[in-house]
Amino acid sequence: MGPGDDAGVYLLNEHLALVETVDIITPLVDDPFLFGAISAANSLSDVYAMGGKPISALAILGYDPCDFDREVIKGILRGCLSKLQEAGVNLVGGHTVEDQEIKFGLSVTGIVEKERILRKDGSQPGDMLCLTKPLGIGIAVTALKAGRLSEAYYQNLLSWMLMLNERARDAALMAKARACTDITGFGLLGHCLNMISERPLDFYLDFKKIPVMPFIMDLVQSGLVPKGAYENLNFFKKSIVTQLDEDSLLILADPQTSGGLLFSVSEEGIPLLDKAGIFFSVIGEVREGSGRIYIV
Ligand code: CO
Ligand code: CO
């Protein structure tokens, strides 16, 4: 594939290809089982974003044996295995290194039919842009670490981070998505620009239609915003045309862990998505342009 695509692809024969990716994260939650499961869902996502089916995985774990006992490590692996089982993926091995800060993730191998590979940059003018999880994951995790996230909001956050992008991929393929990626570290805005790439397109987004977890704006207004959201916004600002206030823009720039899929489909694809029964929102559209994001 190319720079910015979600995974590497190796053509096995004229019909079938391998999809290969690796992703490692530091803990977002205190519970080892949940951390392992979230990390697995996050690592699998890039294979789904390419239209692929993950088949096997290798675990990569960094930790300091003086700080963490075997129960913690077992918990992480159990959480990872439960998510892999849900996805129908075999854990075939792994590697452990000593590390001051605990880290866990997977190298995932998937397969994809050549004609069904979803790349980041196939959008056409007139396409609709669809997003399959609400934004605000990075902000909510920041609040969680500060002890400022209520139990109900924590459960809401967990349910999104633990959700596989498998059914969203099915829906994207069924609706004949022309381009697809997953929302991760660059936030919605960064991944939109990545999809536009160097092509003569603009993305038009409607802020009211962009799903955001219900409590996120309050958190932003209390200053619970991760550094990465400010960095993203600064970096992408020159390509954005909008009257929106900074708090709203920070939500659109918020780095996501295990975020949803963002894909572009022709208008005829939308009724197929309705039938797929997944969570999704049409957040905007693609027009001819010069590499900008317009947000109303
Ligand atoms: Co990705
Ligand atoms: Co990735």
Coordinates of C-alpha atoms and ligand atoms in Angstrom, one line a residue:
M1 CA 0.0 0.0 0.0
G2 CA 1.3 3.5 0.7
P3 CA 2.3 5.8 3.5
G4 CA -0.7 6.4 5.8
D5 CA -2.5 3.3 4.9
D6 CA -3.6 1.3 8.0
A7 CA -1.7 -1.9 7.3
G8 CA 0.8 -3.5 4.9
V9 CA -0.5 -5.8 2.3
Y10 CA 1.3 -8.7 0.7
L11 CA -0.2 -10.3 -2.4
L12 CA -0.2 -14.1 -2.1
N13 CA -1.7 -14.8 -5.5
E14 CA -3.9 -12.9 -8.0
H15 CA -6.9 -13.1 -5.6
L16 CA -5.7 -13.2 -2.0
A17 CA -3.5 -11.0 0.1
L18 CA -2.1 -10.9 3.6
V19 CA -2.7 -7.8 5.7
E20 CA -0.1 -7.2 8.4
T21 CA 0.0 -4.6 11.2
V22 CA 1.3 -4.0 14.7
D23 CA 0.1 -1.7 17.5
I24 CA 1.1 -1.3 21.1
I25 CA -0.4 0.9 23.8
T26 CA 0.2 1.9 27.4
P27 CA -2.6 1.2 30.0
L28 CA -5.7 3.3 29.8
V29 CA -7.5 1.6 32.6
D30 CA -6.4 0.0 35.9
D31 CA -8.0 -3.4 35.3
P32 CA -5.5 -5.7 33.6
F33 CA -8.2 -7.8 31.9
L34 CA -9.9 -4.8 30.4
F35 CA -6.6 -3.3 29.3
G36 CA -5.7 -6.5 27.5
A37 CA -9.1 -6.6 25.8
I38 CA -9.0 -2.9 24.7
S39 CA -5.5 -3.3 23.4
A40 CA -6.5 -6.3 21.4
A41 CA -9.5 -4.6 19.9
N42 CA -7.3 -1.6 19.1
S43 CA -4.6 -3.8 17.4
L44 CA -7.2 -5.7 15.3
S45 CA -8.8 -2.5 14.0
D46 CA -6.2 -1.7 11.3
V47 CA -6.9 -5.1 9.7
Y48 CA -10.7 -4.3 9.6
A49 CA -9.9 -0.8 8.3
M50 CA -8.3 -2.4 5.3
G51 CA -11.3 -4.6 4.7
G52 CA -9.5 -7.7 6.0
K53 CA -10.3 -10.6 8.2
P54 CA -7.7 -11.1 11.0
I55 CA -6.6 -14.7 11.4
S56 CA -3.6 -14.8 13.8
A57 CA -1.8 -12.6 16.2
L58 CA 1.5 -12.3 18.2
A59 CA 1.5 -10.6 21.6
I60 CA 4.1 -8.0 22.5
L61 CA 4.5 -7.2 26.2
G62 CA 6.8 -4.8 27.9
Y63 CA 6.9 -4.7 31.7
D64 CA 9.1 -4.4 34.8
P65 CA 9.0 -7.7 36.7
C66 CA 9.8 -5.8 39.9
D67 CA 6.6 -3.7 39.6
F68 CA 4.1 -6.2 38.3
D69 CA 3.5 -9.8 39.4
R70 CA 2.3 -12.7 37.3
E71 CA -1.4 -12.1 38.2
V72 CA -1.3 -8.8 36.4
I73 CA 0.3 -10.2 33.3
K74 CA -2.1 -13.2 33.3
G75 CA -5.0 -10.7 33.5
I76 CA -3.8 -8.8 30.5
L77 CA -3.3 -11.9 28.5
R78 CA -6.7 -13.3 29.5
G79 CA -8.4 -10.1 28.4
C80 CA -6.6 -10.2 25.1
L81 CA -7.5 -13.8 24.5
S82 CA -11.2 -13.2 25.2
K83 CA -11.2 -10.4 22.6
L84 CA -9.3 -12.6 20.1
Q85 CA -11.8 -15.4 20.7
E86 CA -14.7 -13.0 19.9
A87 CA -12.9 -12.0 16.7
G88 CA -12.0 -15.6 15.7
V89 CA -8.3 -15.0 15.8
N90 CA -5.6 -17.4 17.0
L91 CA -2.8 -16.2 19.3
V92 CA 0.2 -18.0 17.9
G93 CA 3.0 -16.6 20.0
G94 CA 4.6 -13.5 21.3
H95 CA 7.5 -11.8 22.9
T96 CA 8.2 -10.1 26.2
V97 CA 10.8 -7.4 27.0
E98 CA 11.7 -5.6 30.2
D99 CA 10.3 -2.0 30.1
Q100 CA 9.9 0.7 32.8
E101 CA 6.4 1.4 31.6
I102 CA 4.0 -1.4 30.9
K103 CA 3.0 -1.8 27.3
F104 CA 0.9 -4.3 25.5
G105 CA -0.2 -4.9 21.9
L106 CA -0.5 -7.3 19.0
S107 CA 1.1 -7.9 15.7
V108 CA -1.9 -9.1 13.6
T109 CA -2.0 -11.0 10.4
G110 CA -5.2 -11.0 8.3
I111 CA -6.3 -12.0 4.9
V112 CA -8.3 -10.0 2.3
E113 CA -9.5 -10.6 -1.2
K114 CA -7.6 -8.4 -3.6
E115 CA -10.8 -6.7 -4.9
R116 CA -12.1 -6.0 -1.4
I117 CA -9.0 -4.1 -0.1
L118 CA -10.1 -0.8 1.4
R119 CA -7.5 1.9 1.2
K120 CA -7.6 5.4 2.7
D121 CA -7.6 7.4 -0.5
G122 CA -10.4 6.2 -2.9
S123 CA -13.0 8.9 -2.0
Q124 CA -14.8 10.6 -4.9
P125 CA -16.7 13.9 -5.0
G126 CA -20.3 13.4 -4.0
D127 CA -19.4 10.6 -1.5
M128 CA -20.9 10.6 2.0
L129 CA -18.6 10.3 5.0
C130 CA -19.6 7.8 7.7
L131 CA -18.3 7.4 11.2
T132 CA -19.0 4.2 13.3
K133 CA -18.1 5.2 16.9
P134 CA -18.6 8.5 18.8
L135 CA -15.6 10.7 19.5
G136 CA -14.1 11.7 22.9
I137 CA -12.2 8.6 23.9
G138 CA -8.9 10.4 24.5
I139 CA -10.7 13.1 26.5
A140 CA -12.7 10.5 28.6
V141 CA -9.5 8.6 29.3
T142 CA -7.8 11.8 30.5
A143 CA -10.7 12.4 32.8
L144 CA -10.5 8.8 34.0
K145 CA -6.8 9.1 34.9
A146 CA -7.6 12.3 36.8
G147 CA -10.3 10.5 38.8
R148 CA -13.0 12.7 37.2
L149 CA -15.1 10.2 35.2
S150 CA -18.3 8.9 36.8
E151 CA -19.0 5.2 36.9
A152 CA -21.8 5.5 34.2
Y153 CA -19.5 7.4 31.9
Y154 CA -16.7 4.9 32.5
Q155 CA -19.0 2.1 31.4
N156 CA -20.0 4.0 28.3
L157 CA -16.3 4.6 27.4
L158 CA -15.4 1.0 28.0
S159 CA -18.3 -0.3 25.7
W160 CA -16.9 1.8 22.8
M161 CA -13.3 0.9 23.3
L162 CA -14.1 -2.8 23.6
M163 CA -16.2 -2.8 20.5
L164 CA -14.6 -4.6 17.5
N165 CA -14.7 -2.8 14.1
E166 CA -15.6 -6.1 12.6
R167 CA -19.3 -5.4 11.9
A168 CA -18.5 -1.9 10.8
R169 CA -16.1 -3.4 8.2
D170 CA -18.8 -5.8 7.0
A171 CA -21.2 -2.8 6.6
A172 CA -18.5 -0.7 4.8
L173 CA -17.9 -3.6 2.3
M174 CA -21.6 -4.2 1.8
A175 CA -22.2 -0.6 1.0
K176 CA -19.2 -0.7 -1.4
A177 CA -17.1 1.9 0.5
R178 CA -14.6 3.5 -1.7
A179 CA -12.1 4.5 1.0
C180 CA -11.8 3.6 4.7
T181 CA -9.5 4.1 7.7
D182 CA -9.9 3.9 11.5
I183 CA -9.8 6.9 13.8
T184 CA -6.8 6.7 16.1
G185 CA -4.0 9.0 17.2
F186 CA -4.5 11.9 14.8
G187 CA -8.2 12.3 15.7
L188 CA -11.1 12.7 13.2
L189 CA -9.5 15.8 11.6
G190 CA -6.1 14.2 11.1
H191 CA -7.6 11.0 9.6
C192 CA -9.8 13.1 7.3
L193 CA -6.7 14.9 6.0
N194 CA -5.0 11.5 5.6
M195 CA -7.9 10.3 3.5
I196 CA -7.8 13.5 1.4
S197 CA -4.1 13.0 1.0
E198 CA -2.7 14.9 -2.0
R199 CA -5.9 14.6 -4.0
P200 CA -8.1 17.5 -5.3
L201 CA -10.8 17.0 -2.7
D202 CA -12.4 18.9 0.3
F203 CA -14.3 17.2 3.1
Y204 CA -17.4 19.1 4.4
L205 CA -18.3 18.1 7.9
D206 CA -21.4 19.0 9.9
F207 CA -20.5 19.3 13.6
K208 CA -24.1 18.6 14.7
K209 CA -24.0 15.2 12.9
I210 CA -20.7 14.1 14.4
P211 CA -21.4 11.6 17.2
V212 CA -19.7 12.5 20.5
M213 CA -20.1 10.7 23.8
P214 CA -22.6 12.8 25.8
F215 CA -20.4 14.0 28.6
I216 CA -17.4 15.0 26.6
M217 CA -18.0 18.8 26.2
D218 CA -18.3 19.2 30.0
L219 CA -14.9 17.5 30.3
V220 CA -13.3 19.7 27.7
Q221 CA -14.7 22.8 29.4
S222 CA -13.1 21.6 32.7
G223 CA -9.8 21.5 30.9
L224 CA -9.6 17.7 30.7
V225 CA -8.0 17.5 27.2
P226 CA -5.1 15.3 26.3
K227 CA -1.9 17.0 25.1
G228 CA -2.3 15.1 21.8
A229 CA -5.6 16.9 21.0
Y230 CA -3.8 20.3 21.2
E231 CA -0.9 19.0 19.1
N232 CA -3.2 17.6 16.5
L233 CA -5.3 20.7 16.3
N234 CA -2.2 23.0 15.9
F235 CA -0.8 20.7 13.2
F236 CA -3.9 20.5 11.2
K237 CA -5.3 24.0 11.7
K238 CA -4.0 25.4 8.5
S239 CA -6.2 23.0 6.5
I240 CA -9.4 23.7 8.4
V241 CA -12.0 26.3 7.4
T242 CA -14.6 26.9 10.2
Q243 CA -16.2 29.3 12.7
L244 CA -16.4 26.6 15.3
D245 CA -15.0 27.4 18.8
E246 CA -11.8 25.8 20.0
D247 CA -13.5 23.4 22.5
S248 CA -15.5 21.8 19.6
L249 CA -12.4 21.6 17.4
L250 CA -10.4 19.9 20.3
I251 CA -13.1 17.1 20.3
L252 CA -12.6 16.7 16.5
A253 CA -8.8 16.5 17.1
D254 CA -9.0 14.2 20.1
P255 CA -6.7 11.1 19.7
Q256 CA -8.8 7.9 19.9
T257 CA -7.7 4.5 21.1
S258 CA -9.8 1.8 19.5
G259 CA -11.8 4.4 17.6
G260 CA -14.4 3.7 14.9
L261 CA -14.1 3.4 11.2
L262 CA -14.4 6.4 8.9
F263 CA -15.3 5.6 5.3
S264 CA -16.7 7.2 2.2
V265 CA -19.6 5.7 0.2
S266 CA -21.8 6.8 -2.6
E267 CA -25.3 8.0 -1.6
E268 CA -26.7 4.7 -2.8
G269 CA -24.7 2.9 -0.2
I270 CA -26.4 4.6 2.8
P271 CA -29.6 2.5 2.8
L272 CA -27.4 -0.6 2.8
L273 CA -25.7 0.7 6.0
D274 CA -29.2 1.3 7.6
K275 CA -29.9 -2.4 7.0
A276 CA -26.6 -3.5 8.4
G277 CA -27.8 -2.5 11.9
I278 CA -24.5 -1.0 13.0
F279 CA -24.0 2.3 14.9
F280 CA -23.1 4.9 12.3
S281 CA -23.6 8.6 11.4
V282 CA -23.3 10.4 8.1
I283 CA -21.0 13.2 9.2
G284 CA -20.4 15.0 5.9
E285 CA -19.5 14.7 2.3
V286 CA -16.7 14.8 -0.2
R287 CA -16.4 17.6 -2.8
E288 CA -13.9 18.6 -5.4
G289 CA -11.4 21.0 -3.7
S290 CA -7.9 21.6 -2.6
G291 CA -7.2 19.5 0.5
R292 CA -9.2 21.3 3.1
I293 CA -11.8 20.4 5.7
Y294 CA -14.8 22.7 6.0
I295 CA -16.8 22.4 9.2
V296 CA -20.1 24.0 9.9
Ligands
CO1 CO -5.3 2.8 11.5
CO2 CO -2.3 1.6 13.7

